[in-house]
Coordinates of C-alpha atoms in Angstrom, one line a residue:
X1 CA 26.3 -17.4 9.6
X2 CA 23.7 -18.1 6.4
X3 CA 21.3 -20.6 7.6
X4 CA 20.1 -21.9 4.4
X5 CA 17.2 -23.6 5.3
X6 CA 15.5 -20.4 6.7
X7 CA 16.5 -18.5 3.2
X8 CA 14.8 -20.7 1.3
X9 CA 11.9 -20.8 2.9
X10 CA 12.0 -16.9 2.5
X11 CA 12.9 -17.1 -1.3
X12 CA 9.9 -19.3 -1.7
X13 CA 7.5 -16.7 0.1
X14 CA 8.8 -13.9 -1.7
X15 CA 8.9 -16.0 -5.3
X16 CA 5.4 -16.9 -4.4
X17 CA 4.3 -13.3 -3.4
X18 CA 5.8 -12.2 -6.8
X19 CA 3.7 -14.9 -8.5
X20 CA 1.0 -13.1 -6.8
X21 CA 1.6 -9.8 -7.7
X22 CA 2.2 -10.7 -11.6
X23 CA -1.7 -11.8 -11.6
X24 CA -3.2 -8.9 -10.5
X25 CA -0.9 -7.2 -13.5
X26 CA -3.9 -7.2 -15.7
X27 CA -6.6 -6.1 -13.1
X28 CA -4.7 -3.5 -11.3
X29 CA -1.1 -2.1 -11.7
X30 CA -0.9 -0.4 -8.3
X31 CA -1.8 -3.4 -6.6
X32 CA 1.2 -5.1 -8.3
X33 CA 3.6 -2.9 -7.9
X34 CA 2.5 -2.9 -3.9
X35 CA 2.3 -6.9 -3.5
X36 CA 5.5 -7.3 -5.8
X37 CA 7.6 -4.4 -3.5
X38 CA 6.0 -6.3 0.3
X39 CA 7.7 -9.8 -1.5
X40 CA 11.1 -9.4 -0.3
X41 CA 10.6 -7.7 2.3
X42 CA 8.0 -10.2 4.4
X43 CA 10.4 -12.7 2.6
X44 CA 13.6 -11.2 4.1
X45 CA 11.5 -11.0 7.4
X46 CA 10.6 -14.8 7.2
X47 CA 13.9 -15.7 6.8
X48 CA 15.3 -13.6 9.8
X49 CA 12.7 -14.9 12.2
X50 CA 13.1 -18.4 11.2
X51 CA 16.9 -18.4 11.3
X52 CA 17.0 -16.0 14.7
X53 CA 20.7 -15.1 15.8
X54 CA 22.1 -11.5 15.4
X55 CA 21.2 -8.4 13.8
X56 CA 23.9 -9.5 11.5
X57 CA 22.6 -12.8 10.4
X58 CA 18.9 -10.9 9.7
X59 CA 20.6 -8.4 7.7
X60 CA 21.9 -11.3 5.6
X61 CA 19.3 -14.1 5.6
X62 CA 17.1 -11.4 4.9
X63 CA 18.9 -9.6 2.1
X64 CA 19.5 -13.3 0.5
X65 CA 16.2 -14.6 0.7
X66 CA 14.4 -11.0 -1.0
X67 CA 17.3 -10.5 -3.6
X68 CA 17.4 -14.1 -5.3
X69 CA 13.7 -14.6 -5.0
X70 CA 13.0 -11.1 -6.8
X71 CA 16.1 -12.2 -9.0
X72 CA 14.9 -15.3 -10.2
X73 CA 11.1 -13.8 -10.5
X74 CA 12.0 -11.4 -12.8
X75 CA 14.2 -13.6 -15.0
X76 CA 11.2 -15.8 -15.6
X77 CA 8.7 -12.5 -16.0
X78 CA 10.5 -10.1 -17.3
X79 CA 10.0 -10.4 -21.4
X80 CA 12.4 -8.9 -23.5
X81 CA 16.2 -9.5 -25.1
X82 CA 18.6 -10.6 -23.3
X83 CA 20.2 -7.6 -22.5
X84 CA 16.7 -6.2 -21.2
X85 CA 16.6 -9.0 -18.6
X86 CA 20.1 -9.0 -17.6
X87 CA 19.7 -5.1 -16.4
X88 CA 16.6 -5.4 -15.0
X89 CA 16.8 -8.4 -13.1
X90 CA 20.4 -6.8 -11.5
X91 CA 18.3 -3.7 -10.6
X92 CA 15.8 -5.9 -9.2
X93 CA 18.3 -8.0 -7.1
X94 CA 19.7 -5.2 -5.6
X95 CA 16.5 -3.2 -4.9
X96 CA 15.4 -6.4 -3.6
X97 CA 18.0 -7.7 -1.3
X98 CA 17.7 -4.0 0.3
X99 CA 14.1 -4.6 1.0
X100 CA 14.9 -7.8 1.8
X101 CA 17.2 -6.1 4.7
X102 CA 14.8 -4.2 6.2
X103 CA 12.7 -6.9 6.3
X104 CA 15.3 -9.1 8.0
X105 CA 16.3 -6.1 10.5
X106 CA 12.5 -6.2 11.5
X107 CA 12.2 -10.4 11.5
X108 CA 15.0 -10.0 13.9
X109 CA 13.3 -7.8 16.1
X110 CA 10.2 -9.4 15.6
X111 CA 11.7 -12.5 18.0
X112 CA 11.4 -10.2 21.0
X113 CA 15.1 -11.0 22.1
X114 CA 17.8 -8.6 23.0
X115 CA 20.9 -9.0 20.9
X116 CA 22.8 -10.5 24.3
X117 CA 20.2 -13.1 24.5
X118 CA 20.3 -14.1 20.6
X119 CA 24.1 -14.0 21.0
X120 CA 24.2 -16.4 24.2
X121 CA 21.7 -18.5 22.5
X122 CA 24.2 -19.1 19.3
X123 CA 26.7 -20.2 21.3

């Protein structure tokens, strides 16, 4: 199940962490491209942990939280015609939201609970 709150928290951090990463454009690209690639993932992980529950649920709090917040960053960044942004904010969403999965896979096992104890705690 999608716990909403816990996904927007995470699609704040990781639109926040893009934000980030879009400053340091100018100084530095690699440092960009590193900070704007760890957004969805510690987003995705945020949103795990906060929302606890199943491998499952990580995989998709997780995956929702990194792919709309990379989604929505790079509609607002990305310059360009409309056809430009459409393309690369899809590639982003998707390259996102798998980030955004491993991040929730590791927010999940960041709890420290078995998957018997986060399933007898749901119910």
């Amino acid at each position: 199940m999608v716990n909403w709150t816990a996904v927007a928290i995470g699609f704040v951090v990781t639109i926040a962490l893009e934000i980030v990463g879009t400053f340091f454009r100018t100084v530095d690209t690699a440092v960009s491209v590193f900070i704007s690639t760890f957004a969805p993932i510690i987003g995705g992980l945020i949103a795990a942990y906060w929302a606890g529950g199943t491998y499952q649920e990580g995989v998709v709090n997780g995956g929702l939280a990194g792919g709309m917040g990379s989604l929505l960053a790079a509609i607002i960044f990305l310059p360009g015609s409309f056809t430009f942004v459409v393309e690369n904010a899809l590639i982003s969403f998707i390259s996102s939201a798998i980030l955004g999965i491993i991040g929730g896979v590791i927010g999940i096992l960041a709890t420290g609970k078995t998957e018997e104890e986060n399933i007898k705690a749901d119910k």
